Coordinates of C-alpha atoms in Angstrom, one line a residue:
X1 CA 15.3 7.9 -8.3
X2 CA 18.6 6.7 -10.1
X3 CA 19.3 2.8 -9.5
X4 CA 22.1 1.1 -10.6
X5 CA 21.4 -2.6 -11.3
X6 CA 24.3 -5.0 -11.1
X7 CA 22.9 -8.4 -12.0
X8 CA 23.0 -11.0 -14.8
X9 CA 20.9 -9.3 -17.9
X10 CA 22.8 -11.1 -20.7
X11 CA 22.7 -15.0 -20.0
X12 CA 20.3 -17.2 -18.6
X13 CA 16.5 -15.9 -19.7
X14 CA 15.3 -17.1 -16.5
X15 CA 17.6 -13.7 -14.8
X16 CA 15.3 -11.7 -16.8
X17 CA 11.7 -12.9 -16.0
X18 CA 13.1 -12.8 -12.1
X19 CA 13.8 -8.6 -12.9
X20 CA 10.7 -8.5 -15.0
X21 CA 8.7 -9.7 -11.4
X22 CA 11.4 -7.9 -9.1
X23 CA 10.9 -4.3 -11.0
X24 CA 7.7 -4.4 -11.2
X25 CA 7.1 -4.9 -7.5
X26 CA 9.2 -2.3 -7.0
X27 CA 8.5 0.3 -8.8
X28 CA 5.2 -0.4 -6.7
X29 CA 6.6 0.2 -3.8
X30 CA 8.6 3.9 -4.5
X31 CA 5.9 6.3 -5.2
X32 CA 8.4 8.1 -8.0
X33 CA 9.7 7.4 -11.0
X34 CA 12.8 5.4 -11.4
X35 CA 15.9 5.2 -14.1
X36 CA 17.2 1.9 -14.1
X37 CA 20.9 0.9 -14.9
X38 CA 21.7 -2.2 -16.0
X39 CA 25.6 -3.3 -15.1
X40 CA 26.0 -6.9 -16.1
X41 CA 27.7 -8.9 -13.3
X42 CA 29.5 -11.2 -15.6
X43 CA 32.3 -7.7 -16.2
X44 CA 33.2 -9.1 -12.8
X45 CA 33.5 -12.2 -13.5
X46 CA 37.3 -13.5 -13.5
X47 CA 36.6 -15.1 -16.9
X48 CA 35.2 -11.8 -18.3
X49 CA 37.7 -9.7 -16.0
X50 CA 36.2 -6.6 -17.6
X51 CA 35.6 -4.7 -14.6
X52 CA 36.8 -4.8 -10.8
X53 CA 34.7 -3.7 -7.2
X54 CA 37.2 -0.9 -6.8
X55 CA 38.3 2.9 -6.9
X56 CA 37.0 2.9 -10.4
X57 CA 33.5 1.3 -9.2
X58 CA 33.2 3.6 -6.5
X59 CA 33.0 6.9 -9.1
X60 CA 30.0 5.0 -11.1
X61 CA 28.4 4.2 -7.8
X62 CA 28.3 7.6 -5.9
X63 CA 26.5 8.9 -9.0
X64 CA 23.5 6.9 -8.3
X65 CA 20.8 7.1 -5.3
X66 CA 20.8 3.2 -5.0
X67 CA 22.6 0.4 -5.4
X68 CA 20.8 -3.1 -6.2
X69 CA 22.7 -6.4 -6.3
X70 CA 20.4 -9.2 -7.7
X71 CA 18.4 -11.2 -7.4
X72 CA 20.3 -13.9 -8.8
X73 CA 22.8 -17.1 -7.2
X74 CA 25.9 -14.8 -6.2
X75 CA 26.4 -15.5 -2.7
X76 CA 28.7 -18.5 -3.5
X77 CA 31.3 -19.3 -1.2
X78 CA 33.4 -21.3 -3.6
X79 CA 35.8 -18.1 -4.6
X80 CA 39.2 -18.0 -2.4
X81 CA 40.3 -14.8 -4.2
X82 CA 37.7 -13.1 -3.4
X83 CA 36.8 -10.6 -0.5
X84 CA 33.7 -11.7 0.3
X85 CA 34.4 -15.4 -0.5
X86 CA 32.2 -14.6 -3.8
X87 CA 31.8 -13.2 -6.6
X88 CA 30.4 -9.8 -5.2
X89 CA 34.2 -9.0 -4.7
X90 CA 33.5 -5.9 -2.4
X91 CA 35.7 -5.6 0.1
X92 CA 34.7 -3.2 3.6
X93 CA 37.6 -1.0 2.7
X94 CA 35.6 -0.4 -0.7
X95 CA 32.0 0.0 0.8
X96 CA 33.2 2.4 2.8
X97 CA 33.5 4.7 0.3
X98 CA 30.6 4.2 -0.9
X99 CA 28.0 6.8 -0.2
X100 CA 24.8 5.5 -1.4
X101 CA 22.6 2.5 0.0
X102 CA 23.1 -1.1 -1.1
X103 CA 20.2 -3.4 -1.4
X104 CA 21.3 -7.1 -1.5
X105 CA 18.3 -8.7 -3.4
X106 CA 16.9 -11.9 -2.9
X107 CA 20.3 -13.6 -3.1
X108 CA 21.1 -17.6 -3.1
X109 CA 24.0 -19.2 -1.2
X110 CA 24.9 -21.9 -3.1
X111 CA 25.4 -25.4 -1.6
X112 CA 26.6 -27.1 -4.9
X113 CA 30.2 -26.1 -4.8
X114 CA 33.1 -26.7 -2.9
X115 CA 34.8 -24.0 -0.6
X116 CA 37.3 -23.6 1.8
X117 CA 37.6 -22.7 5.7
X118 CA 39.0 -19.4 4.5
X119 CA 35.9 -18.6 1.6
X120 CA 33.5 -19.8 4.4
X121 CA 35.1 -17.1 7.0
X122 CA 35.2 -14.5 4.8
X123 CA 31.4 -14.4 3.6
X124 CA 30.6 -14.9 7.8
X125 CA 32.9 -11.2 8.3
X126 CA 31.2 -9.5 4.5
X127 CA 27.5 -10.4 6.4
X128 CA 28.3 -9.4 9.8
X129 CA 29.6 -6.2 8.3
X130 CA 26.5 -5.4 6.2
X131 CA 24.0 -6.5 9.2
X132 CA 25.9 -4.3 11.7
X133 CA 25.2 -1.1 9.2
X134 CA 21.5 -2.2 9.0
X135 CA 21.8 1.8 8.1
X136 CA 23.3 1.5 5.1
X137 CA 22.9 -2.2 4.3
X138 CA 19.4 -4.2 3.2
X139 CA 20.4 -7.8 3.0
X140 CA 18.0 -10.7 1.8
X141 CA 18.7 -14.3 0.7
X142 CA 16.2 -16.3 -2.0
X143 CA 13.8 -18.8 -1.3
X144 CA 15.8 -21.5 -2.7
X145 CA 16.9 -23.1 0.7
X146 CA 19.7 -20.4 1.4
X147 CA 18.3 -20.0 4.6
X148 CA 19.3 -23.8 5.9
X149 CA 22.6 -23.6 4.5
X150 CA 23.5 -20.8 6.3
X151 CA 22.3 -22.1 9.1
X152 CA 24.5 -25.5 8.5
X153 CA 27.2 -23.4 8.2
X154 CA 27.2 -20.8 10.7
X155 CA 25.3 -23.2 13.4
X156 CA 22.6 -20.2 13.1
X157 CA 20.3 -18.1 11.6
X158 CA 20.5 -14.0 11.8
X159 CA 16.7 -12.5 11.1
X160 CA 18.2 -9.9 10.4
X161 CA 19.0 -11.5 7.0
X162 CA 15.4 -11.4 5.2
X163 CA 13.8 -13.7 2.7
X164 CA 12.3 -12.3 -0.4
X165 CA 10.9 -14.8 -3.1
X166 CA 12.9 -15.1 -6.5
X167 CA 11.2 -12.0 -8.6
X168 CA 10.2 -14.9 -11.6
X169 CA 7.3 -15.9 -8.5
X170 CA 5.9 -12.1 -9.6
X171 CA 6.3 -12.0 -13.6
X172 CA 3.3 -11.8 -15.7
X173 CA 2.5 -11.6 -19.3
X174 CA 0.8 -8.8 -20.3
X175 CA 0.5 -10.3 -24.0
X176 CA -2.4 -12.7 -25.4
X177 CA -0.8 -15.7 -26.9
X178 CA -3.2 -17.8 -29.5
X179 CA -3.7 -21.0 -28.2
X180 CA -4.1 -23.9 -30.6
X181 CA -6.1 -27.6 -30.3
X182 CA -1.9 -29.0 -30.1
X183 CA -1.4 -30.2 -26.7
X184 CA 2.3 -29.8 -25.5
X185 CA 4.4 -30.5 -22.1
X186 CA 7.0 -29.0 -21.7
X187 CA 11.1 -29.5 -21.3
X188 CA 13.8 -28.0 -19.8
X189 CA 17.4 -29.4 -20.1
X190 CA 20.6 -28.6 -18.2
X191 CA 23.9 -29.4 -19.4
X192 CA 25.6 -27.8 -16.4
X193 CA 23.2 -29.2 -13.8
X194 CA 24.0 -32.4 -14.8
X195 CA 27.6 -31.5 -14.3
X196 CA 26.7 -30.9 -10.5
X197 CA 25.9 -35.1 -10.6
X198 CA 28.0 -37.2 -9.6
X199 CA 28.0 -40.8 -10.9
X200 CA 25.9 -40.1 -13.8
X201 CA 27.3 -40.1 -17.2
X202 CA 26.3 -37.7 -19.7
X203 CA 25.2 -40.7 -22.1
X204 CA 23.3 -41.9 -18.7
X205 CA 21.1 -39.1 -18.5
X206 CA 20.6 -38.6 -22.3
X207 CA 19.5 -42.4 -22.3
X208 CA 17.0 -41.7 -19.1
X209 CA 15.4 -39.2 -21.2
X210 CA 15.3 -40.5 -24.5
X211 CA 13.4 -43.5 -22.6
X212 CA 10.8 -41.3 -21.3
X213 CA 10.3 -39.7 -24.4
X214 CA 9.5 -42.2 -26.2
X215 CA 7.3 -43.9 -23.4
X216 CA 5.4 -40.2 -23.2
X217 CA 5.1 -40.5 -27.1
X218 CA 3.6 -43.9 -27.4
X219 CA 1.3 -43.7 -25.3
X220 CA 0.1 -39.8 -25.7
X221 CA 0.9 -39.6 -29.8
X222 CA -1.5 -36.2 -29.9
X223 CA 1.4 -34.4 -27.4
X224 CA 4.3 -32.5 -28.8
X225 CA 7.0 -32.2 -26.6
X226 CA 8.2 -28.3 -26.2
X227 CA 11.9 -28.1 -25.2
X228 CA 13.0 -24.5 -24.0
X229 CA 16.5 -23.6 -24.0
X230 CA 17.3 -20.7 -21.4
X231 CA 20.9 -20.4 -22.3
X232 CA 22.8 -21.9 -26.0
X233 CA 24.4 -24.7 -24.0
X234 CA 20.6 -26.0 -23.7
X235 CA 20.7 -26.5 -27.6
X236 CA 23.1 -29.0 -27.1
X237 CA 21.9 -31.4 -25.1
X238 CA 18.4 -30.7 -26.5
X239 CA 20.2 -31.6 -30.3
X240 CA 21.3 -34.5 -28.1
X241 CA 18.6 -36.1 -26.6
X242 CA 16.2 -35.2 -29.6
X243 CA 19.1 -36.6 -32.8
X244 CA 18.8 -40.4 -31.1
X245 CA 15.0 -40.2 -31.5
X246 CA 13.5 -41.5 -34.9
X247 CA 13.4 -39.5 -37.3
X248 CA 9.0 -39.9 -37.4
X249 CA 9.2 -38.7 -33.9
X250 CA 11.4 -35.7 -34.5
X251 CA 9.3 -34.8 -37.0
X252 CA 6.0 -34.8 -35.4
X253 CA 6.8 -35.1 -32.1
X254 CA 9.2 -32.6 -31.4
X255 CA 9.5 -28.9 -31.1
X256 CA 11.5 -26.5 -30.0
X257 CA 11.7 -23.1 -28.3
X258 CA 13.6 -20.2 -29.5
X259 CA 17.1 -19.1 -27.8
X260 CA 16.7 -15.6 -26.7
X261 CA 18.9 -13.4 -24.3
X262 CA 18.5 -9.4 -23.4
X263 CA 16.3 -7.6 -21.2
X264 CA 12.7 -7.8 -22.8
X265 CA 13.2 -11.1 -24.4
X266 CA 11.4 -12.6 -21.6
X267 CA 8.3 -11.8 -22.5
X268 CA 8.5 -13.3 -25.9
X269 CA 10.1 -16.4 -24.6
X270 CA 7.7 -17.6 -21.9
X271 CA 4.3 -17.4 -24.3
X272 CA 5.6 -20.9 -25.4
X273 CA 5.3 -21.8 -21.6
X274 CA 1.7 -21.0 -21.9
X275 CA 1.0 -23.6 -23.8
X276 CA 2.3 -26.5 -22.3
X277 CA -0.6 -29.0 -20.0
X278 CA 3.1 -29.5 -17.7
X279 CA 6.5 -28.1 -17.3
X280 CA 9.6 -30.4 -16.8
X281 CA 12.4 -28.4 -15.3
X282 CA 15.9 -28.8 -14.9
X283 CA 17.1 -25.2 -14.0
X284 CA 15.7 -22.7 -11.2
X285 CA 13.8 -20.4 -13.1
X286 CA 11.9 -23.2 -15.3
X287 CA 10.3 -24.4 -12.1
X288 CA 9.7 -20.6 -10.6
X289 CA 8.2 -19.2 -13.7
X290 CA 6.0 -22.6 -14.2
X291 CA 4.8 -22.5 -10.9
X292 CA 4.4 -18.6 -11.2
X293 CA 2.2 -19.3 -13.8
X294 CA 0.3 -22.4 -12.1
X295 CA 1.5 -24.3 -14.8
X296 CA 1.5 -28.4 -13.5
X297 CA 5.6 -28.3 -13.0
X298 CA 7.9 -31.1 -12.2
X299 CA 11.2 -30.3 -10.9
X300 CA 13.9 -32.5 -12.5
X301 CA 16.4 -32.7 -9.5
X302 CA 20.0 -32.2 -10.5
X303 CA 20.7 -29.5 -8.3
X304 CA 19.7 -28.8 -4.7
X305 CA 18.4 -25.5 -5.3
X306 CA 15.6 -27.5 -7.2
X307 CA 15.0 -29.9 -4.5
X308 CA 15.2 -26.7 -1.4
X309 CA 12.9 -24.8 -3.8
X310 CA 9.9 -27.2 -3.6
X311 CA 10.9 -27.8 0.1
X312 CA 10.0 -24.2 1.0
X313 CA 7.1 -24.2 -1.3
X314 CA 5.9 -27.9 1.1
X315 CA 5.3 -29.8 -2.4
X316 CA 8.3 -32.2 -2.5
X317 CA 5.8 -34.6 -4.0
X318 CA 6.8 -32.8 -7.3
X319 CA 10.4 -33.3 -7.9
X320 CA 12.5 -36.5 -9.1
X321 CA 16.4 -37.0 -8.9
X322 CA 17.0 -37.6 -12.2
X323 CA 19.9 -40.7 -10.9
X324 CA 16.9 -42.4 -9.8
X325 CA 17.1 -46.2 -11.9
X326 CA 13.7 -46.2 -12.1
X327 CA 13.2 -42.3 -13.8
X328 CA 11.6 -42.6 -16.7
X329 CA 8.4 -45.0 -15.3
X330 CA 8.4 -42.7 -12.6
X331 CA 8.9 -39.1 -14.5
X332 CA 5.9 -40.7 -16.8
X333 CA 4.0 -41.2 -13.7
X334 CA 3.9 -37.9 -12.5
X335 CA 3.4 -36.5 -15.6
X336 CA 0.2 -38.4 -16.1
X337 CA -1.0 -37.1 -12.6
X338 CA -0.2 -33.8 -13.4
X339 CA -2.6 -34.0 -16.5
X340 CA -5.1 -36.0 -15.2
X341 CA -5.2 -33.4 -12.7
X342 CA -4.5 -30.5 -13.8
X343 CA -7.1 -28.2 -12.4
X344 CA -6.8 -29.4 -8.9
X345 CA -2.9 -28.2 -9.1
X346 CA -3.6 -25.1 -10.6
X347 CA -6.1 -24.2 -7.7
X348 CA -3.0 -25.3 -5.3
X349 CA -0.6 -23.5 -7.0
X350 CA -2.4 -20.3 -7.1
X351 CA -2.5 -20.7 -3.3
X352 CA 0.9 -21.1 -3.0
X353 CA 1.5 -18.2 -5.5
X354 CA -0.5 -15.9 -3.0
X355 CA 1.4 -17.1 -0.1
X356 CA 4.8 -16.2 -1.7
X357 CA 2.9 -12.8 -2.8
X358 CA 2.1 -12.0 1.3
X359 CA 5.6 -13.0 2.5
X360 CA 7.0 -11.2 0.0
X361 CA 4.7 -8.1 1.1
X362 CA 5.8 -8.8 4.3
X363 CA 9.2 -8.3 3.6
X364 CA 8.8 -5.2 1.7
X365 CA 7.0 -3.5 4.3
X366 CA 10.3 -3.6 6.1
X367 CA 12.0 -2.6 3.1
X368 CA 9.7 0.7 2.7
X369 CA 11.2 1.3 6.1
X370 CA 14.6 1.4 5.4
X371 CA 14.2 3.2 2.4
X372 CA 12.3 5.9 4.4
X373 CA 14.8 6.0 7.6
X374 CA 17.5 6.8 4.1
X375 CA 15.7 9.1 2.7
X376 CA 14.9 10.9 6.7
X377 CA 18.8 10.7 7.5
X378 CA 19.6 12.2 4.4
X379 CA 17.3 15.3 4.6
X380 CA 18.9 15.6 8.0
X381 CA 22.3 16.3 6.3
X382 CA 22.3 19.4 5.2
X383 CA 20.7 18.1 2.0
X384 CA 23.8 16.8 1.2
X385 CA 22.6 14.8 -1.5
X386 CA 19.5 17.1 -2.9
X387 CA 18.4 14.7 -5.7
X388 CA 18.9 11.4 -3.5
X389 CA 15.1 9.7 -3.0

């Protein structure tokens, strides 16, 4: 089977432990081999403007047996020159002429950014179009809260919209890692989610942090505290925090994570995760691959993705808004519990790993289905398509 990809490959690292888990399940779930194509979605992107959803796309995409958008946060309603209200720019003049299956995969609809009457109307026509040509059309949302904000929306929810857990749930390291006597927790900083803040000050938040660091430090000297950066803007406000520490600190306090990007370099990456006692997480994927690997994680609320993400998972109990006056008493607090105990939330989040395994089975089944019903219809046609499934 040839898939074309379209998704984020080349950006944040967290994209690429969510296709690492997504592929592998699968490739499970086709009995045949596959050839994956990577097309990066960013070519879309206005800022990029390297590529355009039209007569052009059409020709690459009718060479292929399947087309698979995501997973990733593209339903974004925030985009008035779009179509679709997005930035999956496909307009139903456009998938009409395309001839092969689309698979929307485990999308997000963001609830961060602003949009219009007219972006909002125009996502509620691309849906109904693609759940009226259930045929043709596979569409799933993320566990990340999408759900509700449709629904506060739209006044509604359409089951026929599935919801498949982010792929980084289902990625696993294959590698041995050699685990010192250093203990570590671990951080994850987010220039841009603290852009999403309002009434915090980028000086604010550094100082929040700078005071927990240095309460963490004083009162556990034997930790190191791991910073990971998933894109380069993380080096920034890691240089940031870490530059107004003293210079004792920095030096035996302090580490940091290497800055990798491309497909592969996940599994390099997220060894370093492995040996952290905790994970502190500003962006999605920090908390989804923490959790995935029952890894004591703390999601550092900046964003309401964070915040729906822990909803869904019923263990609210682990998050903090980071504009809360008291944070760094607090943050320190739950750190301590998740040390202290650490085995008793490695037991809960290997529960909660299984559950997201069986909905996400669940979900597939019905996926097998309307490969199968694809692969009938087409057989049915005159073989029109000989090499298709």
């Amino acid at each position: 089977m040839k898939i074309l990809h379209i998704a984020s490959f080349n950006g944040n690292i967290g994209d690429n432990a969510n296709h690492n888990g997504f592929r592998k399940n699968f490739q499970n779930l086709i009995s045949e081999n596959i050839e994956w194509n990577n097309l990066e979605i960013r070519n879309f992107y206005k800022s990029w403007n390297k590529m355009k959803f039209d007569e052009n796309f059409i020709k690459i995409v009718n060479k292929y047996d399947l087309l698979i958008i995501g997973g990733g946060n593209f339903f974004e309603i925030c985009h008035n020159y779009s179509s679709t209200g997005t930035t999956i720019d496909i307009s139903i003049e456009i998938l009409k002429q395309i001839k092969i299956p689309i698979f929307f995969n485990s999308l997000g609809l963001d609830s961060d950014k602003e949009y219009t009457v007219e972006s909002k109307e125009k996502f509620k026509k691309f849906i109904d179009y693609l759940l009226n040509n259930y045929d043709k059309y596979f569409v799933s949302f993320r566990n990340d809260g999408s759900k509700q904000y449709f629904i506060n929306l739209y006044g509604y929810f359409d089951n026929r919209i599935k919801i498949i857990p982010d792929g980084g749930f289902f990625f696993e390291l294959n590698t041995n890692i050699n685990l010192s006597n250093q203990k570590y927790i671990g951080i994850n900083m987010a220039i841009d989610s603290h852009k999403l803040v309002e009434n915090l000050s980028y000086d604010e938040l550094l100082n929040k942090f700078k005071s927990f660091i240095l309460k963490f430090i004083l009162k556990y000297p034997e930790y190191k505290i791991l910073f990971f950066p998933h894109i380069l803007s993380d080096l920034k406000i890691i240089y940031d925090i870490v530059s107004t520490l003293d210079d004792i600190y920095i030096k035996y306090n302090i580490e940091i994570a290497p800055y990798l990007t491309g497909e592969g370099s996940e599994k390099e990456f997220y060894k370093y995760y492995l040996k952290c006692k905790t994970i502190l997480g500003m962006r999605f994927h920090a908390n989804v691959v923490g959790i995935a690997f029952n890894i004591p994680t703390i999601g550092l609320v900046s964003y309401s993705k964070i915040k729906n993400l822990y909803s869904e998972l019923r263990i609210k109990e682990r998050i903090i808004n980071i504009k809360n006056i008291n944070f760094s008493n607090e943050l320190l607090e739950l750190v301590e519990k998740n040390l202290i105990n650490k085995i008793e939330i490695e037991k809960e989040l290997l529960t909660k790993n299984l559950e997201l395994k069986i909905l996400k089975e669940e979900v597939y089944i019905e996926l097998k289905k309307w490969i199968n019903s694809w692969r009938k219809n087409e057989k049915s046609s005159n073989n029109t398509f000989k090499s298709r499934f």
